[in-house]
Amino acid sequence: EPEVTQTPSHQVTQMGQEVILRCVPISNHLYFYWYRQILGQKVEFLVSFYNNEISEKSEIFDDQFSVERPDGSNFTLKIRSTKLEDSAMYFCASSRDIQETQYFGPGTRLLVL
Amino acid sequence: AQKVTQAQTEISVVEKEDVTLDCVYETRDTTYYLFWYKQPPSGELVFLIRRNSFDEQNEISGRYSWNFQKSTSSFNFTITASQVVDSAVYFCALRRKGAAGNKLTFGGGTRVLVKP
C-alpha cells in the first residue's frame, strides 16, 4: 500500500540554522500538507499546497517558513532561521483530491537547541 | 471558526474492557467531514475513519465503532474488548467540505492506556 514517507526521522539543529524537511507524498496525490505537533500537544495545520501554490496557510506559517515541490516527487518544508519554539514533530500529508482523506507520513522530530 | 474538543485527556483500562472516547465539535458549516486518527507510541498518525456530515449512520469496523450524532455535535469512538496494542493517543478531527478550505482541525487527543 502506498505511503507518505518523510526524511529525516530526527533532526537536531542549532537555533538560527536553516532546516529542510523532506516528504515524498503518495504518487497519485495532488494536495500536500504540513502539520506540526509540539510535544504533548495537538496537531496543528501549517500549510496546504496544490498546483505549485500555497492554497491555505495558518498564522504559524510566517515568513520563516516556506514550502516547495522541487521535482515531481518531493515536497519540502524549509525553516529559514530556527527558533527554540520550532521544536516539534512535523508531519507531511497528502490527499488525492481536495475532498479526499489526508494520509500522514511518519513525521520528522525536530529539536532546536 | 472550527473547534474540536476531546475532554478526556487520558483513559486507563484493563485489557478486554470497552473504552469510549468522546469528541465534540463546533462549526458553522452545514457540510463537513469528521475523522479519527490513531497515534501509537511510535509517533505516526494512522487514519481510522472519515464521516460525512450527511451520513449519521453508526459504523462498525471490527472492534471499533463510531457514533455520530449531529444533534449534539458529537462523534464518539468505542473500542470493544480493548487490547494492549490499542494503547495510543487518539485524535478526532474536523474538516470543511468543498473548496472552502481543506485543513484538518484536531482535538487535543485522548491517550488510551490498555493494561494487560
CSV table of C-alpha atoms in Angstrom, one decimal:
chain,number,residue,atom,x,y,z
A,1,GLU,CA,0.0,0.0,0.0
A,2,PRO,CA,1.4,3.4,-1.0
A,3,GLU,CA,2.6,5.5,1.9
A,4,VAL,CA,3.8,9.0,2.6
A,5,THR,CA,7.5,9.0,3.5
A,6,GLN,CA,9.5,11.6,5.4
A,7,THR,CA,13.2,12.2,5.9
A,8,PRO,CA,15.0,12.6,8.2
A,9,SER,CA,13.1,10.9,11.0
A,10,HIS,CA,15.0,13.0,13.5
A,11,GLN,CA,16.9,16.3,13.2
A,12,VAL,CA,18.8,18.2,15.7
A,13,THR,CA,19.9,21.8,14.9
A,14,GLN,CA,21.2,24.9,16.5
A,15,MET,CA,19.0,27.9,16.9
A,16,GLY,CA,19.3,30.2,13.9
A,17,GLN,CA,20.2,27.4,11.5
A,18,GLU,CA,18.1,26.6,8.4
A,19,VAL,CA,16.5,23.2,8.1
A,20,ILE,CA,14.8,21.5,5.3
A,21,LEU,CA,12.3,18.7,6.0
A,22,ARG,CA,11.5,16.4,3.1
A,23,CYS,CA,8.5,14.4,2.2
A,24,VAL,CA,7.5,12.1,-0.6
A,25,PRO,CA,3.7,12.2,-1.0
A,26,ILE,CA,1.7,9.3,-2.3
A,27,SER,CA,2.4,9.2,-6.0
A,28,ASN,CA,-1.1,10.0,-7.5
A,29,HIS,CA,-2.0,12.6,-4.8
A,30,LEU,CA,-2.3,16.2,-5.8
A,31,TYR,CA,-2.7,18.0,-2.5
A,32,PHE,CA,0.1,18.3,0.0
A,33,TYR,CA,0.1,19.5,3.6
A,34,TRP,CA,2.4,20.2,6.5
A,35,TYR,CA,1.3,19.9,10.2
A,36,ARG,CA,3.2,20.1,13.3
A,37,GLN,CA,2.8,18.8,16.8
A,38,ILE,CA,4.6,20.3,19.7
A,39,LEU,CA,5.4,17.6,22.3
A,40,GLY,CA,2.3,16.6,24.2
A,41,GLN,CA,0.0,19.0,22.3
A,42,LYS,CA,-2.5,18.8,19.5
A,43,VAL,CA,-1.6,18.5,15.8
A,44,GLU,CA,-1.7,21.9,14.1
A,45,PHE,CA,-2.1,22.8,10.5
A,46,LEU,CA,0.7,24.8,8.9
A,47,VAL,CA,0.1,24.9,5.1
A,48,SER,CA,-1.6,23.2,2.2
A,49,PHE,CA,-0.2,23.2,-1.3
A,50,TYR,CA,-1.7,22.4,-4.7
A,51,ASN,CA,-0.6,23.0,-8.3
A,52,ASN,CA,2.7,24.5,-7.1
A,53,GLU,CA,1.0,27.1,-5.0
A,54,ILE,CA,0.1,27.6,-1.4
A,55,SER,CA,-3.7,27.2,-1.1
A,56,GLU,CA,-4.0,27.9,2.6
A,57,LYS,CA,-1.7,28.7,5.5
A,58,SER,CA,-2.1,29.2,9.2
A,59,GLU,CA,-0.8,32.1,11.4
A,60,ILE,CA,2.0,29.8,12.4
A,61,PHE,CA,3.3,29.7,8.9
A,62,ASP,CA,5.1,33.0,8.9
A,63,ASP,CA,7.9,34.3,6.7
A,64,GLN,CA,10.4,31.9,8.3
A,65,PHE,CA,8.6,29.0,6.7
A,66,SER,CA,8.5,28.1,3.0
A,67,VAL,CA,7.4,25.1,1.0
A,68,GLU,CA,8.4,23.8,-2.3
A,69,ARG,CA,7.9,21.0,-4.7
A,70,PRO,CA,11.3,20.9,-6.3
A,71,ASP,CA,10.6,17.9,-8.6
A,72,GLY,CA,7.8,15.5,-9.4
A,73,SER,CA,8.1,13.6,-6.2
A,74,ASN,CA,9.4,15.6,-3.3
A,75,PHE,CA,7.6,18.2,-1.1
A,76,THR,CA,9.8,20.2,1.3
A,77,LEU,CA,9.3,22.5,4.3
A,78,LYS,CA,12.1,24.9,4.9
A,79,ILE,CA,12.5,26.8,8.2
A,80,ARG,CA,14.9,29.7,7.5
A,81,SER,CA,16.2,30.5,10.9
A,82,THR,CA,15.0,28.1,13.5
A,83,LYS,CA,13.9,29.1,17.0
A,84,LEU,CA,13.6,27.0,20.1
A,85,GLU,CA,9.9,27.0,19.8
A,86,ASP,CA,10.1,25.3,16.4
A,87,SER,CA,11.0,22.1,18.2
A,88,ALA,CA,8.2,19.7,17.3
A,89,MET,CA,7.1,16.8,15.2
A,90,TYR,CA,6.4,17.8,11.7
A,91,PHE,CA,4.0,15.7,9.7
A,92,CYS,CA,3.6,15.8,5.9
A,93,ALA,CA,0.3,14.6,4.5
A,94,SER,CA,-1.2,14.2,1.1
A,95,SER,CA,-4.6,13.6,-0.5
A,96,ARG,CA,-5.7,12.6,-3.9
A,97,ASP,CA,-8.2,15.3,-4.2
A,98,ILE,CA,-9.4,18.3,-2.0
A,99,GLN,CA,-12.3,16.2,-0.8
A,100,GLU,CA,-10.3,13.0,-0.1
A,101,THR,CA,-8.8,11.8,3.2
A,102,GLN,CA,-5.3,13.1,4.1
A,103,TYR,CA,-2.8,10.4,4.7
A,104,PHE,CA,0.1,11.2,7.0
A,105,GLY,CA,3.8,10.4,6.9
A,106,PRO,CA,5.7,9.1,10.0
A,107,GLY,CA,6.9,12.6,10.9
A,108,THR,CA,10.2,14.3,11.4
A,109,ARG,CA,11.1,15.1,15.0
A,110,LEU,CA,12.9,18.4,15.0
A,111,LEU,CA,14.9,19.5,18.1
A,112,VAL,CA,16.3,23.1,18.1
A,113,LEU,CA,19.0,23.7,20.7
B,1,ALA,CA,-14.2,29.1,13.4
B,2,GLN,CA,-13.9,25.4,13.9
B,3,LYS,CA,-13.1,23.7,17.1
B,4,VAL,CA,-12.8,20.1,18.3
B,5,THR,CA,-12.9,19.2,22.0
B,6,GLN,CA,-11.8,15.9,23.4
B,7,ALA,CA,-12.5,16.3,27.1
B,8,GLN,CA,-10.8,13.1,28.2
B,9,THR,CA,-7.1,13.6,28.3
B,10,GLU,CA,-6.2,10.1,29.4
B,11,ILE,CA,-8.2,6.8,29.9
B,12,SER,CA,-6.7,3.8,31.5
B,13,VAL,CA,-8.4,0.4,31.1
B,14,VAL,CA,-7.6,-3.3,31.7
B,15,GLU,CA,-7.4,-5.5,28.6
B,16,LYS,CA,-10.8,-6.7,27.3
B,17,GLU,CA,-12.7,-3.7,28.8
B,18,ASP,CA,-14.6,-1.4,26.4
B,19,VAL,CA,-13.5,2.2,26.1
B,20,THR,CA,-15.4,5.1,24.6
B,21,LEU,CA,-13.6,8.3,23.5
B,22,ASP,CA,-15.7,11.5,23.3
B,23,CYS,CA,-15.4,14.1,20.6
B,24,VAL,CA,-17.5,17.3,20.4
B,25,TYR,CA,-17.0,19.7,17.6
B,26,GLU,CA,-18.1,23.2,16.7
B,27,THR,CA,-18.6,24.5,13.2
B,28,ARG,CA,-20.8,26.9,11.3
B,29,ASP,CA,-20.7,24.9,8.2
B,30,THR,CA,-23.6,22.7,7.3
B,31,THR,CA,-21.4,20.2,5.5
B,32,TYR,CA,-18.2,18.9,6.8
B,33,TYR,CA,-16.1,15.8,7.4
B,34,LEU,CA,-15.1,14.2,10.7
B,35,PHE,CA,-12.2,11.9,11.3
B,36,TRP,CA,-10.4,9.8,13.8
B,37,TYR,CA,-6.7,9.2,13.7
B,38,LYS,CA,-4.6,7.0,15.9
B,39,GLN,CA,-1.1,7.9,17.1
B,40,PRO,CA,0.7,4.9,18.5
B,41,PRO,CA,3.9,5.3,20.7
B,42,SER,CA,6.0,5.2,17.5
B,43,GLY,CA,4.5,8.6,16.6
B,44,GLU,CA,2.9,8.3,13.2
B,45,LEU,CA,-0.7,9.3,12.6
B,46,VAL,CA,-2.8,6.5,11.3
B,47,PHE,CA,-6.2,7.2,9.6
B,48,LEU,CA,-9.1,5.3,11.1
B,49,ILE,CA,-12.3,6.7,9.7
B,50,ARG,CA,-13.9,9.6,7.8
B,51,ARG,CA,-17.5,10.6,8.2
B,52,ASN,CA,-19.6,12.9,6.0
B,53,SER,CA,-21.9,15.2,7.9
B,54,PHE,CA,-24.8,13.9,5.8
B,55,ASP,CA,-24.3,10.4,7.0
B,56,GLU,CA,-25.4,9.8,10.6
B,57,GLN,CA,-25.3,6.1,10.4
B,58,ASN,CA,-23.2,4.5,13.0
B,59,GLU,CA,-20.3,2.4,11.7
B,60,ILE,CA,-18.5,-0.7,13.0
B,61,SER,CA,-15.2,-2.0,11.9
B,62,GLY,CA,-14.0,-5.0,13.8
B,63,ARG,CA,-13.6,-3.9,17.4
B,64,TYR,CA,-14.0,-0.3,16.5
B,65,SER,CA,-17.3,1.6,16.3
B,66,TRP,CA,-18.3,5.2,15.8
B,67,ASN,CA,-21.4,7.0,17.0
B,68,PHE,CA,-22.1,10.3,15.1
B,69,GLN,CA,-24.9,12.5,16.4
B,70,LYS,CA,-25.3,15.7,14.6
B,71,SER,CA,-27.9,17.0,17.1
B,72,THR,CA,-25.3,17.0,19.8
B,73,SER,CA,-22.3,17.7,17.6
B,74,SER,CA,-20.6,14.6,18.8
B,75,PHE,CA,-18.6,11.9,17.1
B,76,ASN,CA,-17.7,9.3,19.7
B,77,PHE,CA,-15.4,6.3,19.2
B,78,THR,CA,-15.7,3.0,21.1
B,79,ILE,CA,-13.1,0.3,21.2
B,80,THR,CA,-14.7,-3.0,22.2
B,81,ALA,CA,-12.7,-5.7,24.1
B,82,SER,CA,-9.6,-3.5,24.2
B,83,GLN,CA,-6.1,-4.9,23.6
B,84,VAL,CA,-2.7,-3.7,24.7
B,85,VAL,CA,-2.0,-2.8,21.0
B,86,ASP,CA,-4.8,-0.2,21.3
B,87,SER,CA,-2.6,1.8,23.6
B,88,ALA,CA,-2.2,5.1,21.7
B,89,VAL,CA,-3.3,8.7,21.5
B,90,TYR,CA,-6.5,9.1,19.5
B,91,PHE,CA,-7.3,12.3,17.7
B,92,CYS,CA,-10.7,13.5,16.5
B,93,ALA,CA,-10.5,16.0,13.6
B,94,LEU,CA,-12.9,18.2,11.6
B,95,ARG,CA,-12.6,19.5,8.1
B,96,ARG,CA,-14.7,21.7,5.9
B,97,LYS,CA,-16.2,20.3,2.8
B,98,GLY,CA,-15.6,21.7,-0.6
B,99,ALA,CA,-13.1,24.1,-1.9
B,100,ALA,CA,-13.5,26.5,1.1
B,101,GLY,CA,-10.6,25.0,2.8
B,102,ASN,CA,-9.2,21.6,3.5
B,103,LYS,CA,-7.2,21.9,6.6
B,104,LEU,CA,-7.8,19.5,9.4
B,105,THR,CA,-8.7,20.9,12.8
B,106,PHE,CA,-7.6,18.5,15.5
B,107,GLY,CA,-8.8,18.0,19.0
B,108,GLY,CA,-6.3,17.7,21.9
B,109,GLY,CA,-6.3,13.9,21.8
B,110,THR,CA,-7.1,11.2,24.3
B,111,ARG,CA,-4.4,8.9,25.5
B,112,VAL,CA,-5.6,5.4,25.9
B,113,LEU,CA,-3.6,3.1,28.1
B,114,VAL,CA,-4.6,-0.6,28.0
B,115,LYS,CA,-3.0,-2.6,30.7
B,116,PRO,CA,-2.6,-6.4,30.4
